[in-house]
Amino acid sequence: MEQDNQDKELRETVEIHTQSIQGLVDNQLMLAAQVQVLQAALATVLLHHGDRATLLRTFKGYMKISKESTPQLSRHMEALEGGMLALLGQGTEPERT
């Protein structure tokens, strides 16, 4: 009888944890979808902006601050940063003299 109660409690605990994990997965997918939509909207705006060189310099500054303030995320930001730098014209901006 005692073993049956322990088994039942264990199954209930596993079920609760399974539901919690699924909730986290669902939240992660929703956040990823939101990021994708925001990236598409931002890319649209950036591709039509008249002063992309200034935007590029500003973006680099903000990225530096972001990576310094959240070093545990900086490695994960690099690929996204690279894509944004390409959209902003990294390497095509006029030289500042």
Backbone as a chain_set.jsonl record, in Angstrom:
{"seq": "MEQDNQDKELRETVEIHTQSIQGLVDNQLMLAAQVQVLQAALATVLLHHGDRATLLRTFKGYMKISKESTPQLSRHMEALEGGMLALLGQGTEPERT", "coords": {"N": [[0.813, -1.195, 0.0], [1.884, 1.263, 0.862], [3.905, 1.534, -1.049], [2.36, 1.821, -3.357], [1.203, 4.353, -2.916], [3.504, 5.934, -2.952], [4.335, 5.492, -5.584], [2.176, 6.621, -6.953], [2.386, 9.303, -6.11], [4.874, 9.892, -7.216], [4.321, 9.603, -9.964], [2.46, 11.694, -10.252], [4.083, 13.866, -9.631], [5.958, 13.702, -11.723], [4.23, 14.191, -13.872], [3.424, 16.836, -13.335], [5.906, 18.136, -13.61], [6.408, 17.547, -16.287], [4.347, 18.979, -17.549], [5.135, 21.55, -16.809], [7.6, 21.776, -18.124], [6.716, 21.566, -20.782], [5.231, 23.904, -20.913], [7.306, 25.787, -20.7], [8.684, 25.244, -23.082], [6.706, 25.955, -24.955], [6.512, 28.711, -24.366], [9.102, 29.503, -25.107], [9.028, 29.012, -27.867], [7.045, 30.857, -28.625], [8.331, 33.269, -27.968], [10.51, 33.125, -29.73], [9.158, 33.28, -32.17], [8.088, 35.87, -31.953], [10.459, 37.359, -31.952], [11.373, 36.809, -34.538], [9.41, 38.077, -36.107], [9.774, 40.731, -35.273], [12.417, 41.114, -36.163], [12.075, 40.947, -38.927], [10.422, 43.174, -39.366], [12.113, 45.224, -38.483], [14.26, 44.931, -40.258], [13.002, 45.661, -42.625], [12.495, 48.387, -42.177], [15.134, 49.315, -41.805], [16.352, 48.819, -44.264], [15.327, 50.789, -45.821], [16.139, 53.159, -44.799], [17.615, 56.394, -44.792], [20.136, 57.177, -43.721], [22.157, 55.062, -43.184], [24.781, 54.666, -42.408], [25.162, 56.169, -40.059], [23.272, 54.866, -38.466], [24.498, 52.368, -38.338], [26.857, 52.889, -36.865], [25.675, 53.703, -34.436], [24.232, 51.398, -33.755], [26.344, 49.573, -33.366], [27.476, 50.689, -31.079], [25.37, 50.399, -29.194], [25.202, 47.609, -29.194], [27.656, 46.928, -28.093], [27.356, 47.905, -25.493], [25.185, 46.296, -24.697], [26.299, 43.703, -24.8], [28.3, 43.937, -22.887], [26.782, 44.375, -20.606], [25.322, 42.073, -20.355], [27.026, 39.607, -20.256], [26.76, 36.812, -20.26], [25.019, 36.317, -22.3], [26.211, 37.286, -24.541], [27.664, 35.701, -26.368], [25.636, 34.341, -27.66], [24.395, 36.388, -28.939], [25.993, 37.127, -31.044], [25.717, 35.966, -33.676], [23.223, 36.942, -34.46], [23.792, 39.626, -34.314], [25.676, 39.823, -36.353], [24.072, 39.378, -38.62], [22.452, 41.65, -38.485], [24.357, 43.663, -38.744], [25.126, 43.214, -41.376], [22.742, 43.887, -42.694], [22.741, 46.577, -42.138], [24.801, 47.442, -43.634], [27.511, 46.901, -43.072], [30.881, 47.378, -43.699], [30.382, 48.683, -46.017], [29.959, 51.26, -45.451], [30.695, 54.777, -45.628], [34.037, 56.038, -45.283], [35.159, 57.671, -42.348], [36.647, 60.742, -41.968]], "CA": [[0.0, 0.0, 0.0], [2.798, 2.406, 0.938], [4.585, 1.609, -2.346], [1.379, 2.351, -4.307], [1.104, 5.788, -2.67], [4.746, 6.551, -3.438], [4.281, 5.435, -7.047], [1.188, 7.611, -7.38], [2.982, 10.625, -5.896], [5.942, 10.048, -8.202], [3.673, 9.834, -11.263], [1.89, 13.045, -10.216], [5.207, 14.807, -9.704], [6.47, 13.65, -13.1], [3.23, 14.849, -14.719], [3.535, 18.281, -13.093], [7.152, 18.604, -14.234], [6.222, 17.448, -17.733], [3.529, 20.127, -17.941], [5.963, 22.752, -16.652], [8.577, 21.784, -19.217], [5.991, 21.874, -22.019], [4.926, 25.332, -20.849], [8.543, 26.512, -21.024], [8.928, 25.062, -24.515], [5.721, 26.791, -25.648], [6.934, 30.105, -24.2], [10.296, 29.721, -25.92], [8.6, 29.089, -29.264], [6.351, 32.133, -28.819], [9.345, 34.323, -27.97], [11.264, 33.022, -30.985], [8.296, 33.8, -33.234], [8.041, 37.325, -31.798], [11.749, 37.892, -32.388], [11.425, 36.726, -35.996], [8.555, 39.133, -36.642], [10.449, 42.007, -35.019], [13.573, 41.206, -37.046], [11.588, 41.243, -40.276], [9.962, 44.564, -39.377], [13.285, 46.073, -38.365], [14.997, 44.858, -41.526], [12.253, 46.457, -43.596], [12.757, 49.802, -41.885], [16.548, 49.623, -42.009], [16.7, 48.791, -45.682], [14.814, 51.998, -46.467], [16.586, 54.336, -44.044], [18.543, 57.206, -45.574], [21.46, 57.361, -43.123], [22.507, 53.77, -42.607], [26.109, 54.734, -41.782], [24.951, 56.612, -38.681], [22.604, 53.769, -37.776], [25.491, 51.321, -38.11], [27.694, 53.304, -35.733], [24.845, 53.684, -33.234], [23.952, 49.994, -33.448], [27.563, 48.986, -32.793], [27.593, 51.195, -29.711], [24.37, 49.738, -28.354], [25.56, 46.199, -29.058], [28.773, 46.862, -27.149], [26.766, 48.073, -24.16], [24.365, 45.112, -24.422], [27.157, 42.552, -24.521], [28.987, 44.169, -21.619], [25.843, 44.295, -19.487], [24.835, 40.689, -20.251], [28.077, 38.782, -20.856], [26.331, 35.428, -20.426], [24.263, 36.225, -23.548], [26.937, 37.901, -25.653], [28.018, 34.687, -27.366], [24.426, 34.027, -28.408], [24.003, 37.569, -29.711], [26.924, 37.42, -32.123], [25.175, 35.619, -34.995], [22.171, 37.913, -34.756], [24.466, 40.898, -34.539], [26.268, 39.749, -37.686], [23.009, 39.595, -39.598], [22.024, 43.045, -38.436], [25.441, 44.46, -39.316], [25.035, 43.073, -42.83], [21.606, 44.704, -43.135], [23.098, 47.986, -41.993], [25.834, 47.773, -44.612], [28.874, 46.771, -42.524], [31.896, 47.268, -44.742], [30.03, 49.537, -47.156], [29.747, 52.63, -44.978], [31.785, 55.686, -46.031], [35.101, 56.27, -44.311], [35.101, 58.952, -41.627], [37.972, 61.378, -41.952]], "C": [[0.859, 1.263, 0.0], [3.496, 2.629, -0.401], [3.649, 2.198, -3.41], [1.233, 3.861, -4.158], [2.342, 6.521, -3.184], [4.773, 6.58, -4.961], [3.325, 6.489, -7.597], [1.745, 9.028, -7.245], [4.075, 10.904, -6.922], [5.362, 10.336, -9.582], [3.079, 11.238, -11.331], [2.984, 14.098, -10.333], [5.785, 14.865, -11.11], [5.512, 14.381, -14.049], [3.297, 16.367, -14.569], [4.784, 18.835, -13.76], [7.052, 18.559, -15.755], [5.405, 18.625, -18.244], [4.323, 21.426, -17.846], [6.972, 22.872, -17.787], [7.888, 22.135, -20.534], [5.612, 23.347, -22.062], [6.139, 26.18, -21.201], [8.873, 26.417, -22.509], [7.977, 25.944, -25.324], [6.098, 28.266, -25.556], [8.148, 30.427, -25.052], [9.93, 29.847, -27.396], [7.877, 30.402, -29.554], [7.349, 33.29, -28.858], [10.157, 34.302, -29.258], [10.445, 33.572, -32.144], [8.211, 35.325, -33.158], [9.328, 37.965, -32.283], [11.839, 37.883, -33.912], [10.59, 37.834, -36.647], [9.21, 40.494, -36.454], [11.669, 42.184, -35.92], [13.139, 41.556, -38.465], [11.129, 42.694, -40.388], [11.149, 45.524, -39.334], [14.097, 46.08, -39.659], [14.318, 45.705, -42.591], [12.531, 47.94, -43.409], [14.205, 50.157, -42.215], [16.931, 49.682, -43.487], [16.234, 50.04, -46.426], [15.248, 53.277, -45.755], [17.668, 55.074, -44.825], [19.947, 57.313, -45.015], [21.898, 56.086, -42.414], [23.882, 53.793, -41.951], [25.996, 55.171, -40.319], [24.261, 55.526, -37.873], [23.59, 52.658, -37.43], [26.372, 51.662, -36.914], [26.911, 53.24, -34.417], [24.569, 52.25, -32.796], [25.17, 49.332, -32.813], [27.754, 49.434, -31.346], [26.622, 50.522, -28.763], [24.701, 48.265, -28.161], [26.707, 46.028, -28.061], [28.251, 46.962, -25.71], [25.971, 46.83, -23.772], [25.23, 43.919, -24.041], [27.914, 42.711, -23.21], [28.042, 43.998, -20.432], [25.268, 42.893, -19.309], [25.857, 39.747, -20.881], [27.665, 37.328, -21.075], [25.534, 35.234, -21.716], [25.066, 36.672, -24.761], [27.302, 36.909, -26.746], [26.818, 34.374, -28.261], [23.987, 35.19, -29.299], [24.839, 37.741, -30.975], [26.382, 37.093, -33.509], [24.084, 36.6, -35.401], [22.766, 39.279, -35.054], [25.073, 40.925, -35.937], [25.239, 39.975, -38.774], [22.555, 41.041, -39.643], [23.096, 43.962, -39.031], [25.424, 44.376, -40.844], [23.884, 43.911, -43.381], [21.939, 46.192, -43.113], [24.232, 48.394, -42.931], [27.239, 47.738, -44.062], [29.855, 46.574, -43.68], [31.595, 48.126, -45.962], [29.829, 50.991, -46.747], [30.928, 53.505, -45.401], [32.802, 55.844, -44.915], [34.914, 57.617, -43.652], [36.498, 59.52, -41.565], [38.03, 62.489, -40.953]], "O": [[0.606, 2.204, -0.752], [3.663, 3.767, -0.84], [4.081, 2.976, -4.26], [1.147, 4.577, -5.156], [2.237, 7.595, -3.777], [5.184, 7.574, -5.56], [3.627, 7.164, -8.582], [1.595, 9.851, -8.148], [4.187, 12.018, -7.435], [5.854, 11.214, -10.293], [3.184, 11.902, -12.362], [2.833, 15.093, -11.042], [6.069, 15.945, -11.629], [5.957, 15.111, -14.934], [3.235, 17.097, -15.558], [4.734, 19.883, -14.404], [7.563, 19.449, -16.434], [5.743, 19.209, -19.274], [4.197, 22.3, -18.704], [7.167, 23.953, -18.342], [8.421, 22.92, -21.318], [5.663, 23.973, -23.121], [6.019, 27.175, -21.915], [9.293, 27.399, -23.12], [8.399, 26.606, -26.272], [6.015, 28.992, -26.547], [8.222, 31.498, -25.653], [10.47, 30.703, -28.097], [8.075, 30.997, -30.614], [7.224, 34.19, -29.688], [10.459, 35.356, -29.816], [10.985, 34.26, -33.011], [8.257, 35.999, -34.188], [9.297, 38.998, -32.952], [12.325, 38.842, -34.512], [11.02, 38.451, -37.622], [9.204, 41.32, -37.367], [11.928, 43.291, -36.392], [13.776, 42.376, -39.126], [11.41, 43.366, -41.38], [11.182, 46.516, -40.062], [14.564, 47.132, -40.096], [14.985, 46.388, -43.368], [12.773, 48.66, -44.377], [14.467, 51.187, -42.836], [17.746, 50.511, -43.893], [16.695, 50.315, -47.534], [14.767, 54.361, -46.084], [18.531, 54.452, -45.443], [20.883, 57.526, -45.785], [21.996, 56.047, -41.188], [24.131, 53.018, -41.027], [26.656, 54.608, -39.446], [24.62, 55.287, -36.72], [23.52, 52.076, -36.348], [26.605, 50.818, -36.05], [27.433, 52.775, -33.403], [24.66, 51.926, -31.612], [25.038, 48.607, -31.827], [28.149, 48.64, -30.492], [26.995, 50.12, -27.661], [24.501, 47.727, -27.072], [26.713, 45.08, -27.276], [28.658, 46.199, -24.833], [26.072, 46.36, -22.638], [24.934, 43.209, -23.079], [28.146, 41.732, -22.501], [28.454, 43.528, -19.371], [24.778, 42.558, -18.23], [25.588, 39.151, -21.925], [28.174, 36.678, -21.988], [25.387, 34.103, -22.181], [24.639, 36.457, -25.896], [27.254, 37.246, -27.929], [26.966, 34.168, -29.466], [23.29, 34.99, -30.294], [24.418, 38.445, -31.893], [26.574, 37.879, -34.436], [24.028, 37.037, -36.551], [22.297, 39.996, -35.938], [24.994, 41.94, -36.629], [25.502, 40.685, -39.744], [22.302, 41.589, -40.716], [22.779, 44.921, -39.735], [25.682, 45.369, -41.523], [24.028, 44.568, -44.411], [21.479, 46.961, -43.957], [24.579, 49.573, -43.006], [28.095, 48.481, -44.54], [29.665, 45.702, -44.528], [32.443, 48.282, -46.841], [29.563, 51.851, -47.587], [32.049, 53.009, -45.519], [32.454, 55.788, -43.736], [34.555, 58.594, -44.309], [37.432, 58.836, -41.148], [39.069, 63.134, -40.806]]}, "num_chains": 1, "name": "protein.A"}
